[in-house]
């Protein structure tokens, strides 16, 4: 997320401390933010003839720390010229793994939120219908968890009310950590925690929060497990009863987005000799009407295989369910399926028969879907297909990342964190007060950055600094991810995606402020020698 800032840092480093380049900090007794050099260490940005000496103590140390702070503020201000923002393209495709489209011969697609992108106006409809179903006929927290199973404090809600951090920690035995056994279901369902993984989850989360809030507000006793099941069943009934399908079919212009771009993607792939298939859990009548709206009456001629009501994710693991052919009216036929024909429609089935009948195996197949577990996990881990995740929220998050407010907030937060790490060697009373003030400012910056994305939960990709649990799964289960399928139009069909090399912690020992001032050594390590 800080890619733009790091690119700016690299430019700044070439100016400040690159090999043989001009060093703008050469007149300074030490590099801004680095603190006094330790024994045997030298900052490349400082004159070798006049190394800085640490102040004697007390007020002098406090003044020294604040001077480093002010130096760093000036550095960060100079580091981020206006053009550093807006470097990320919301319509780009991002790679977790190297993949060449030249090697991909077969493209597969989910339907909902993959081929068909839906407008936000659909969410209130699902919420209202599920609420009505719930009316006709519970520890219960909604919270955000990072890649290491820690709850991000400040993101836990009971109903619509935030839960104090102290209560969250008490609920989990004095820690923010969620034990593995509560989290570890392969499809995101542990014994006491469910992961909400796709955009369809938004109405369910909203309804669950509102119902819990109502019960608490009216002092009504309830069992959390029963409440969760009832809400989940109500949301499921919206789909099972076909209500969502009816709303979309009645006003496709309102609910379906980017239909012309979907047509362009499919037509382009076919024109370049690629084979296409569709595997969706939605019924044929709904898919047919949507595809006619986006592509035209001959949409089936674009696909070599079309499978509806597949019952993913069990489609990928259950060998027992056979394929059934549908006629033009959508009625089931009794034929035994010995091959999958172009232009025909098949229902249910299983991936093992699919692989046997098509011989589409391994990395020459690229499948796109919006749900990490139901669409992508089995295909990548068990069958070696390449996978692409459709994350509609990505577009909005990148637009926020591109703002000047976000970039300045994040860069200063990182610089301040680097100062805290290096200056913690000063432990006199005056210095501890300065460090405490910096810690307070850092926490305020973290909250501000979080609120830019969402006041309650922040970014879907990060907690304050760690990747979210969702991000961890995204990296594990997808080779590529993008905001919509239309992003493919920005790349050639033989394009190779290369993931950015993200330094491991031992590969990047310097904070960005040290890097940009040419501090290719770490002078503070001498002051920290007593820790070893």
Coordinates of C-alpha atoms in Angstrom, one line a residue:
X1 CA 0.0 0.0 0.0
X2 CA 3.0 2.3 0.4
X3 CA 4.3 1.5 -3.0
X4 CA 4.1 5.1 -4.2
X5 CA 5.9 6.4 -1.1
X6 CA 8.6 3.8 -1.5
X7 CA 9.2 4.8 -5.1
X8 CA 9.5 8.4 -3.9
X9 CA 12.0 7.2 -1.3
X10 CA 14.1 5.5 -3.9
X11 CA 14.2 8.8 -5.9
X12 CA 15.1 10.7 -2.8
X13 CA 17.8 8.1 -1.9
X14 CA 19.5 8.5 -5.3
X15 CA 19.6 12.3 -4.7
X16 CA 20.7 12.1 -1.0
X17 CA 22.9 9.1 -0.7
X18 CA 23.1 7.2 -3.9
X19 CA 26.5 5.9 -4.9
X20 CA 28.4 8.9 -6.3
X21 CA 25.4 11.2 -6.2
X22 CA 25.1 14.6 -4.4
X23 CA 24.5 14.4 -0.7
X24 CA 22.2 17.2 0.3
X25 CA 22.5 16.2 4.0
X26 CA 26.3 16.4 4.0
X27 CA 26.4 19.6 6.0
X28 CA 24.4 18.1 8.8
X29 CA 26.4 16.6 11.8
X30 CA 24.3 13.5 11.6
X31 CA 21.5 12.1 9.4
X32 CA 18.0 13.4 10.4
X33 CA 16.3 10.9 12.6
X34 CA 19.2 8.6 13.0
X35 CA 20.4 9.8 16.4
X36 CA 24.0 10.1 17.5
X37 CA 26.2 7.5 15.8
X38 CA 27.2 4.6 17.9
X39 CA 30.8 3.4 18.3
X40 CA 32.4 2.3 15.1
X41 CA 29.4 3.3 13.0
X42 CA 29.2 6.2 10.6
X43 CA 26.3 7.7 8.8
X44 CA 27.2 8.3 5.1
X45 CA 25.3 11.6 5.2
X46 CA 27.5 13.1 8.0
X47 CA 31.0 14.5 7.7
X48 CA 33.5 11.9 8.9
X49 CA 35.6 14.6 10.6
X50 CA 32.9 15.7 13.0
X51 CA 30.8 12.9 14.3
X52 CA 27.9 14.1 16.5
X53 CA 28.1 13.4 20.2
X54 CA 25.1 12.4 22.4
X55 CA 24.0 15.1 24.8
X56 CA 24.9 14.7 28.4
X57 CA 21.3 14.0 29.6
X58 CA 18.1 15.5 31.0
X59 CA 16.8 18.5 29.1
X60 CA 19.7 18.3 26.6
X61 CA 18.5 14.7 25.6
X62 CA 14.9 15.9 25.4
X63 CA 16.0 18.8 23.1
X64 CA 18.1 16.4 21.1
X65 CA 15.1 14.0 20.5
X66 CA 12.8 16.9 19.5
X67 CA 15.5 18.2 17.1
X68 CA 15.6 14.8 15.4
X69 CA 11.8 14.9 15.3
X70 CA 11.7 18.3 13.6
X71 CA 14.4 17.1 11.2
X72 CA 12.3 14.2 10.3
X73 CA 9.2 16.3 9.8
X74 CA 11.1 18.5 7.3
X75 CA 12.5 15.4 5.6
X76 CA 9.0 13.8 5.1
X77 CA 7.6 17.0 3.8
X78 CA 10.4 17.2 1.2
X79 CA 10.1 13.5 0.4
X80 CA 6.6 13.6 -0.9
X81 CA 6.1 16.1 -3.8
X82 CA 2.6 16.4 -5.1
X83 CA 3.2 14.1 -8.0
X84 CA 3.9 11.2 -5.7
X85 CA 0.2 10.7 -5.2
X86 CA -2.1 9.0 -7.8
X87 CA 0.6 6.6 -8.9
X88 CA -1.6 3.5 -8.4
X89 CA -4.1 2.6 -11.1
X90 CA -7.5 1.3 -9.8
X91 CA -7.9 -0.5 -13.1
X92 CA -4.6 -2.4 -12.8
X93 CA -4.2 -6.1 -12.1
X94 CA -2.0 -7.0 -9.1
X95 CA 0.1 -10.2 -8.9
X96 CA 0.7 -12.4 -5.9
X97 CA 2.5 -14.9 -8.1
X98 CA 4.3 -14.7 -11.4
X99 CA 2.0 -15.7 -14.3
X100 CA 2.3 -15.4 -18.0
X101 CA -1.0 -15.1 -19.9
X102 CA 0.8 -16.6 -22.9
X103 CA 0.7 -20.0 -21.1
X104 CA -3.0 -19.8 -20.3
X105 CA -5.1 -21.6 -22.8
X106 CA -8.4 -21.9 -20.9
X107 CA -10.2 -19.2 -19.0
X108 CA -12.9 -20.1 -16.5
X109 CA -15.4 -17.7 -14.7
X110 CA -17.8 -17.5 -11.9
X111 CA -21.0 -15.5 -12.7
X112 CA -22.1 -13.4 -9.8
X113 CA -19.7 -10.5 -9.0
X114 CA -17.3 -11.9 -11.6
X115 CA -18.9 -11.9 -15.1
X116 CA -21.8 -9.9 -13.6
X117 CA -20.9 -6.9 -11.4
X118 CA -23.8 -5.6 -9.3
X119 CA -24.6 -2.1 -8.1
X120 CA -24.6 -1.3 -4.4
X121 CA -28.3 -0.7 -4.6
X122 CA -28.7 -4.5 -4.4
X123 CA -27.5 -4.7 -0.8
X124 CA -30.5 -2.8 0.9
X125 CA -32.9 -5.1 -1.0
X126 CA -31.2 -8.2 0.4
X127 CA -31.1 -6.7 3.9
X128 CA -34.8 -5.7 3.9
X129 CA -36.0 -9.1 2.5
X130 CA -33.9 -11.1 5.0
X131 CA -35.1 -8.9 7.8
X132 CA -38.7 -9.6 6.9
X133 CA -38.0 -13.3 6.7
X134 CA -36.4 -13.2 10.1
X135 CA -39.4 -11.4 11.6
X136 CA -41.8 -13.9 10.1
X137 CA -40.6 -16.9 11.4
X138 CA -26.0 -14.2 20.2
X139 CA -19.9 -13.4 23.2
X140 CA -21.5 -12.3 19.6
X141 CA -19.0 -9.8 18.1
X142 CA -18.3 -8.5 14.7
X143 CA -14.6 -7.7 14.5
X144 CA -11.6 -7.4 12.2
X145 CA -8.7 -9.9 12.6
X146 CA -5.2 -9.7 11.2
X147 CA -3.0 -12.3 9.5
X148 CA -1.6 -13.4 12.8
X149 CA -5.1 -14.0 14.4
X150 CA -5.0 -10.8 16.5
X151 CA -8.1 -8.7 16.8
X152 CA -7.5 -5.1 15.7
X153 CA -8.5 -3.1 18.8
X154 CA -11.2 -0.5 18.0
X155 CA -12.9 -2.7 15.4
X156 CA -15.0 -4.9 17.6
X157 CA -18.8 -4.3 17.7
X158 CA -21.7 -5.8 19.5
X159 CA -24.7 -4.9 17.5
X160 CA -24.0 -1.3 16.4
X161 CA -22.1 -0.4 19.5
X162 CA -18.3 -0.5 19.8
X163 CA -16.9 -2.9 22.4
X164 CA -14.2 -1.4 24.7
X165 CA -10.8 -2.8 24.1
X166 CA -10.5 -4.0 27.7
X167 CA -13.7 -6.1 27.3
X168 CA -12.4 -7.7 24.0
X169 CA -9.2 -8.7 25.7
X170 CA -11.0 -10.1 28.7
X171 CA -13.3 -12.2 26.4
X172 CA -10.2 -13.9 25.0
X173 CA -8.4 -14.7 28.2
X174 CA -6.4 -11.5 28.6
X175 CA -5.2 -11.4 25.0
X176 CA -6.2 -10.1 21.5
X177 CA -5.3 -13.4 20.0
X178 CA -7.9 -15.8 18.5
X179 CA -6.8 -19.4 19.0
X180 CA -6.2 -21.4 15.8
X181 CA -8.9 -24.0 16.6
X182 CA -11.6 -21.3 16.5
X183 CA -10.4 -20.1 13.1
X184 CA -9.1 -23.1 11.2
X185 CA -12.0 -24.4 9.1
X186 CA -10.8 -24.7 5.5
X187 CA -13.8 -22.8 4.1
X188 CA -13.6 -20.0 6.7
X189 CA -15.9 -21.5 9.3
X190 CA -14.4 -22.4 12.6
X191 CA -16.4 -23.7 15.6
X192 CA -17.1 -20.3 17.0
X193 CA -16.0 -17.8 14.3
X194 CA -17.2 -17.3 10.7
X195 CA -15.2 -15.2 8.2
X196 CA -17.2 -12.9 6.0
X197 CA -15.2 -13.1 2.8
X198 CA -17.1 -11.5 -0.1
X199 CA -19.3 -8.5 -1.0
X200 CA -22.4 -10.6 -0.6
X201 CA -21.7 -10.7 3.1
X202 CA -22.4 -7.0 3.6
X203 CA -26.2 -7.3 4.0
X204 CA -25.7 -10.3 6.4
X205 CA -23.3 -8.4 8.6
X206 CA -25.6 -5.4 8.6
X207 CA -28.6 -7.4 9.6
X208 CA -26.8 -9.4 12.3
X209 CA -25.5 -6.1 13.8
X210 CA -29.0 -4.5 13.7
X211 CA -30.8 -7.5 15.3
X212 CA -28.2 -7.8 18.1
X213 CA -28.4 -4.0 18.7
X214 CA -32.2 -4.3 18.9
X215 CA -32.1 -7.2 21.4
X216 CA -29.6 -5.4 23.6
X217 CA -31.4 -2.1 23.4
X218 CA -34.6 -3.7 24.6
X219 CA -32.9 -6.0 27.2
X220 CA -34.1 -9.1 25.4
X221 CA -32.2 -12.3 26.3
X222 CA -31.0 -14.3 23.3
X223 CA -28.7 -17.2 22.4
X224 CA -26.0 -15.9 20.1
X225 CA -25.7 -19.2 18.2
X226 CA -29.5 -19.3 17.5
X227 CA -29.5 -15.7 16.4
X228 CA -26.6 -16.2 14.0
X229 CA -28.2 -19.3 12.5
X230 CA -31.6 -17.5 12.0
X231 CA -29.9 -14.5 10.4
X232 CA -27.9 -16.8 8.1
X233 CA -30.9 -18.8 7.2
X234 CA -32.8 -15.6 6.4
X235 CA -30.1 -14.4 4.0
X236 CA -29.9 -17.9 2.4
X237 CA -33.7 -17.8 1.8
X238 CA -33.3 -14.6 -0.1
X239 CA -31.2 -16.6 -2.6
X240 CA -33.1 -19.9 -2.3
X241 CA -36.5 -18.3 -2.9
X242 CA -35.1 -16.5 -5.9
X243 CA -35.9 -13.0 -4.6
X244 CA -32.5 -11.6 -5.5
X245 CA -32.8 -13.0 -9.0
X246 CA -36.2 -11.4 -9.4
X247 CA -35.0 -7.9 -8.5
X248 CA -32.1 -8.1 -10.9
X249 CA -34.1 -9.5 -13.7
X250 CA -36.7 -6.8 -13.4
X251 CA -34.2 -3.9 -13.7
X252 CA -30.9 -5.1 -15.2
X253 CA -30.0 -1.5 -16.1
X254 CA -30.1 -0.6 -12.5
X255 CA -28.3 -3.6 -11.0
X256 CA -25.8 -4.9 -13.6
X257 CA -22.7 -2.8 -14.1
X258 CA -20.0 -3.0 -16.8
X259 CA -21.9 -5.4 -19.0
X260 CA -20.3 -4.0 -22.2
X261 CA -16.8 -4.5 -20.7
X262 CA -17.6 -8.1 -19.8
X263 CA -18.6 -8.7 -23.5
X264 CA -15.4 -7.0 -24.6
X265 CA -13.3 -9.3 -22.4
X266 CA -14.9 -12.5 -23.5
X267 CA -14.9 -11.5 -27.2
X268 CA -11.2 -10.6 -27.0
X269 CA -10.2 -13.9 -25.5
X270 CA -12.2 -15.9 -28.0
X271 CA -10.7 -13.9 -30.9
X272 CA -7.2 -14.9 -29.6
X273 CA -8.1 -18.6 -29.6
X274 CA -8.7 -19.1 -25.9
X275 CA -11.3 -21.6 -24.6
X276 CA -13.8 -20.4 -22.1
X277 CA -16.0 -22.0 -19.5
X278 CA -18.5 -20.9 -16.9
X279 CA -19.1 -22.6 -13.5
X280 CA -21.7 -20.9 -11.3
X281 CA -24.1 -21.7 -8.5
X282 CA -26.8 -19.5 -10.0
X283 CA -29.7 -21.1 -12.0
X284 CA -29.7 -21.2 -15.8
X285 CA -32.7 -18.9 -16.3
X286 CA -31.1 -16.1 -14.2
X287 CA -27.7 -16.5 -15.9
X288 CA -29.2 -16.6 -19.3
X289 CA -31.1 -13.4 -18.9
X290 CA -28.1 -11.6 -17.4
X291 CA -25.8 -12.8 -20.2
X292 CA -28.3 -11.9 -22.9
X293 CA -28.3 -8.4 -21.3
X294 CA -24.5 -8.1 -21.3
X295 CA -23.4 -10.1 -24.3
X296 CA -26.4 -10.8 -26.5
X297 CA -28.6 -13.8 -27.4
X298 CA -25.7 -15.8 -28.8
X299 CA -23.7 -15.6 -25.6
X300 CA -23.4 -19.4 -25.3
X301 CA -21.3 -19.6 -28.4
X302 CA -18.5 -17.8 -26.6
X303 CA -18.2 -20.7 -24.0
X304 CA -17.0 -24.2 -24.6
X305 CA -18.7 -25.4 -21.4
X306 CA -21.4 -23.9 -19.2
X307 CA -22.3 -25.3 -15.8
X308 CA -25.0 -23.9 -13.6
X309 CA -26.2 -24.7 -10.0
X310 CA -22.8 -26.3 -9.5
X311 CA -23.0 -26.2 -5.7
X312 CA -19.6 -24.8 -5.1
X313 CA -17.4 -25.4 -3.1
X314 CA -18.6 -29.1 -2.9
X315 CA -18.4 -29.2 -6.7
X316 CA -14.6 -29.2 -6.3
X317 CA -14.5 -32.1 -3.7
X318 CA -17.5 -34.3 -4.1
X319 CA -17.1 -37.0 -6.7
X320 CA -20.6 -38.4 -6.4
X321 CA -22.7 -35.8 -8.1
X322 CA -23.1 -36.4 -11.9
X323 CA -23.6 -33.8 -14.6
X324 CA -27.2 -33.3 -15.9
X325 CA -28.0 -31.7 -19.2
X326 CA -30.7 -29.1 -19.5
X327 CA -32.8 -28.5 -22.6
X328 CA -33.6 -25.1 -24.1
X329 CA -36.3 -24.5 -21.5
X330 CA -34.1 -25.4 -18.6
X331 CA -35.7 -28.8 -18.0
X332 CA -33.5 -31.7 -16.9
X333 CA -32.6 -34.4 -19.4
X334 CA -31.9 -38.1 -18.6
X335 CA -28.9 -38.6 -20.9
X336 CA -25.7 -40.1 -19.5
X337 CA -23.1 -37.4 -19.9
X338 CA -20.0 -38.7 -21.8
X339 CA -18.8 -35.4 -23.1
X340 CA -19.4 -31.7 -22.4
X341 CA -20.6 -30.0 -25.6
X342 CA -20.3 -26.4 -26.6
X343 CA -23.5 -24.5 -26.6
X344 CA -25.2 -26.9 -24.2
X345 CA -26.1 -26.3 -20.5
X346 CA -25.1 -28.6 -17.7
X347 CA -26.2 -28.6 -14.1
X348 CA -24.3 -29.7 -10.9
X349 CA -21.6 -32.4 -11.6
X350 CA -18.2 -32.4 -10.1
X351 CA -14.7 -31.2 -10.9
X352 CA -13.2 -34.6 -11.2
X353 CA -15.6 -35.6 -14.1
X354 CA -15.0 -32.1 -15.5
X355 CA -11.3 -32.7 -15.6
X356 CA -11.7 -36.1 -17.1
X357 CA -14.0 -34.9 -19.9
X358 CA -12.2 -31.8 -20.8
X359 CA -8.6 -32.6 -19.9
X360 CA -8.1 -29.0 -18.8
X361 CA -5.6 -29.4 -16.1
X362 CA -2.9 -27.5 -14.2
X363 CA -1.5 -24.0 -14.8
X364 CA -2.8 -23.6 -18.4
X365 CA -6.2 -23.0 -16.8
X366 CA -7.0 -19.6 -15.2
X367 CA -10.2 -19.3 -13.2
X368 CA -11.8 -16.1 -11.9
X369 CA -14.1 -15.8 -8.9
X370 CA -15.0 -13.4 -6.1
X371 CA -15.0 -15.8 -3.1
X372 CA -11.6 -16.9 -2.0
X373 CA -12.9 -20.2 -0.4
X374 CA -15.9 -21.2 -2.6
X375 CA -14.3 -20.2 -5.9
X376 CA -10.5 -20.3 -5.6
X377 CA -9.0 -22.3 -2.7
X378 CA -9.6 -25.8 -3.9
X379 CA -8.6 -25.0 -7.5
X380 CA -5.2 -23.6 -6.5
X381 CA -4.3 -25.9 -3.6
X382 CA -5.7 -29.2 -4.8
X383 CA -5.6 -28.9 -8.6
X384 CA -2.9 -26.5 -9.6
X385 CA -5.1 -24.1 -11.6
X386 CA -4.1 -20.5 -11.8
X387 CA -6.6 -18.2 -10.1
X388 CA -7.8 -14.6 -10.3
X389 CA -9.7 -12.9 -7.5
X390 CA -12.3 -10.2 -8.2
X391 CA -12.3 -7.7 -5.3
X392 CA -14.7 -4.8 -6.1
X393 CA -13.6 -2.9 -3.0
X394 CA -10.1 -2.6 -4.4
X395 CA -11.0 0.3 -6.7
X396 CA -12.2 2.5 -3.9
X397 CA -9.3 1.6 -1.6
X398 CA -6.7 2.5 -4.3
X399 CA -8.4 5.8 -4.9
X400 CA -7.9 6.5 -1.1
X401 CA -4.3 5.3 -1.2
X402 CA -3.7 7.8 -4.0
X403 CA -4.8 10.8 -1.9
X404 CA -2.3 13.2 -0.6
X405 CA -3.8 12.9 2.9
X406 CA -3.2 9.2 3.0
X407 CA 0.3 9.3 1.6
X408 CA 1.5 12.0 4.0
X409 CA -0.2 10.3 7.0
X410 CA 1.3 6.9 6.2
X411 CA 4.8 8.2 5.4
X412 CA 5.0 10.3 8.6
X413 CA 3.6 7.4 10.6
X414 CA 6.4 5.1 9.3
X415 CA 9.1 7.8 9.9
X416 CA 7.8 8.3 13.4
X417 CA 7.9 4.6 14.1
X418 CA 11.5 4.5 12.9
X419 CA 12.3 7.3 15.3
X420 CA 10.7 5.4 18.2
X421 CA 12.6 2.2 17.5
X422 CA 16.0 4.0 17.4
X423 CA 15.5 6.5 20.2
X424 CA 14.2 4.0 22.7
X425 CA 17.8 3.6 24.0
X426 CA 17.3 6.9 25.8
X427 CA 15.5 5.9 29.1
X428 CA 16.0 9.0 31.3
X429 CA 12.8 10.6 32.6
X430 CA 12.8 13.5 30.2
X431 CA 13.4 11.2 27.2
X432 CA 10.6 8.8 28.3
X433 CA 8.2 11.7 28.2
X434 CA 9.2 12.6 24.7
X435 CA 8.9 9.0 23.6
X436 CA 5.4 8.7 25.2
X437 CA 4.3 11.8 23.3
X438 CA 5.5 10.2 20.1
X439 CA 3.7 7.0 20.9
X440 CA 0.5 9.0 21.4
X441 CA 0.9 10.8 18.1
X442 CA 1.6 7.5 16.3
X443 CA -1.6 6.0 17.6
X444 CA -3.5 9.0 16.5
X445 CA -2.0 8.8 13.1
X446 CA -3.0 5.1 12.9
X447 CA -6.6 5.9 13.7
X448 CA -6.7 8.7 11.2
X449 CA -5.3 6.4 8.5
X450 CA -7.8 3.7 9.4
X451 CA -10.8 6.1 9.2
X452 CA -9.9 7.2 5.7
X453 CA -11.1 3.7 4.5
X454 CA -13.9 3.0 7.0
X455 CA -14.6 4.6 10.4
X456 CA -15.5 1.3 12.0
X457 CA -13.1 -1.2 10.4
X458 CA -10.6 0.5 8.2
X459 CA -9.1 -1.1 5.1
X460 CA -10.1 -4.6 4.2
X461 CA -6.5 -5.4 3.4
X462 CA -4.7 -4.1 6.5
X463 CA -5.2 -3.6 10.2
X464 CA -3.1 -0.7 11.5
X465 CA 0.1 -2.3 10.0
X466 CA -0.3 -6.0 9.6
X467 CA -2.2 -7.6 6.6
X468 CA -5.7 -8.7 7.5
X469 CA -6.7 -12.3 7.7
X470 CA -8.5 -11.7 4.4
X471 CA -5.3 -10.4 2.8
X472 CA -3.4 -13.5 4.0
X473 CA -6.0 -15.7 2.3
X474 CA -6.0 -13.5 -0.8
X475 CA -2.2 -14.0 -1.2
X476 CA -2.5 -17.7 -0.6
X477 CA -5.4 -18.5 -2.9
X478 CA -5.0 -16.2 -5.8
X479 CA -2.3 -15.6 -8.4
X480 CA -3.9 -12.3 -9.5
X481 CA -6.4 -9.9 -8.0
X482 CA -8.3 -7.0 -9.5
X483 CA -11.3 -4.8 -9.0
X484 CA -13.3 -6.2 -12.0
X485 CA -12.9 -8.5 -14.9
X486 CA -12.7 -5.5 -17.2
X487 CA -9.1 -4.8 -15.9
X488 CA -8.0 -7.6 -18.3
X489 CA -8.7 -5.1 -21.2
X490 CA -5.7 -3.1 -20.1
X491 CA -3.2 -5.9 -20.8
X492 CA -2.2 -8.0 -23.9
X493 CA -3.3 -11.6 -23.9
X494 CA 0.4 -12.6 -23.7
X495 CA 1.2 -10.3 -20.8
X496 CA 3.4 -11.6 -18.0
X497 CA 2.6 -10.4 -14.5
X498 CA 5.5 -10.1 -12.1
X499 CA 4.8 -9.7 -8.3
X500 CA 6.7 -6.9 -6.7
X501 CA 9.5 -8.2 -4.5
X502 CA 8.5 -7.3 -1.0
X503 CA 11.4 -7.3 1.4
X504 CA 11.4 -9.7 4.3
X505 CA 12.2 -8.0 7.6
X506 CA 15.8 -9.2 7.6
X507 CA 16.2 -8.0 4.0
X508 CA 15.2 -4.4 4.8
X509 CA 16.8 -3.4 8.1
X510 CA 16.4 0.3 7.5
X511 CA 13.4 2.5 7.9
X512 CA 12.6 4.7 5.0
X513 CA 14.0 7.9 6.6
X514 CA 17.4 6.2 6.9
X515 CA 17.3 4.9 3.3
X516 CA 16.4 8.3 1.9
X517 CA 19.3 10.1 3.7
X518 CA 21.8 7.5 2.6
X519 CA 22.2 5.8 6.0
X520 CA 23.2 2.4 4.6
X521 CA 24.6 1.6 8.1
X522 CA 22.6 1.5 11.3
X523 CA 24.4 3.8 13.8
X524 CA 21.9 3.3 16.5
X525 CA 22.9 -0.4 16.8
X526 CA 25.9 0.6 18.9
X527 CA 23.6 2.2 21.4
X528 CA 21.6 -1.0 21.5
X529 CA 24.6 -3.4 22.0
X530 CA 23.6 -4.0 25.6
X531 CA 20.4 -5.8 24.4
X532 CA 22.3 -8.6 22.8

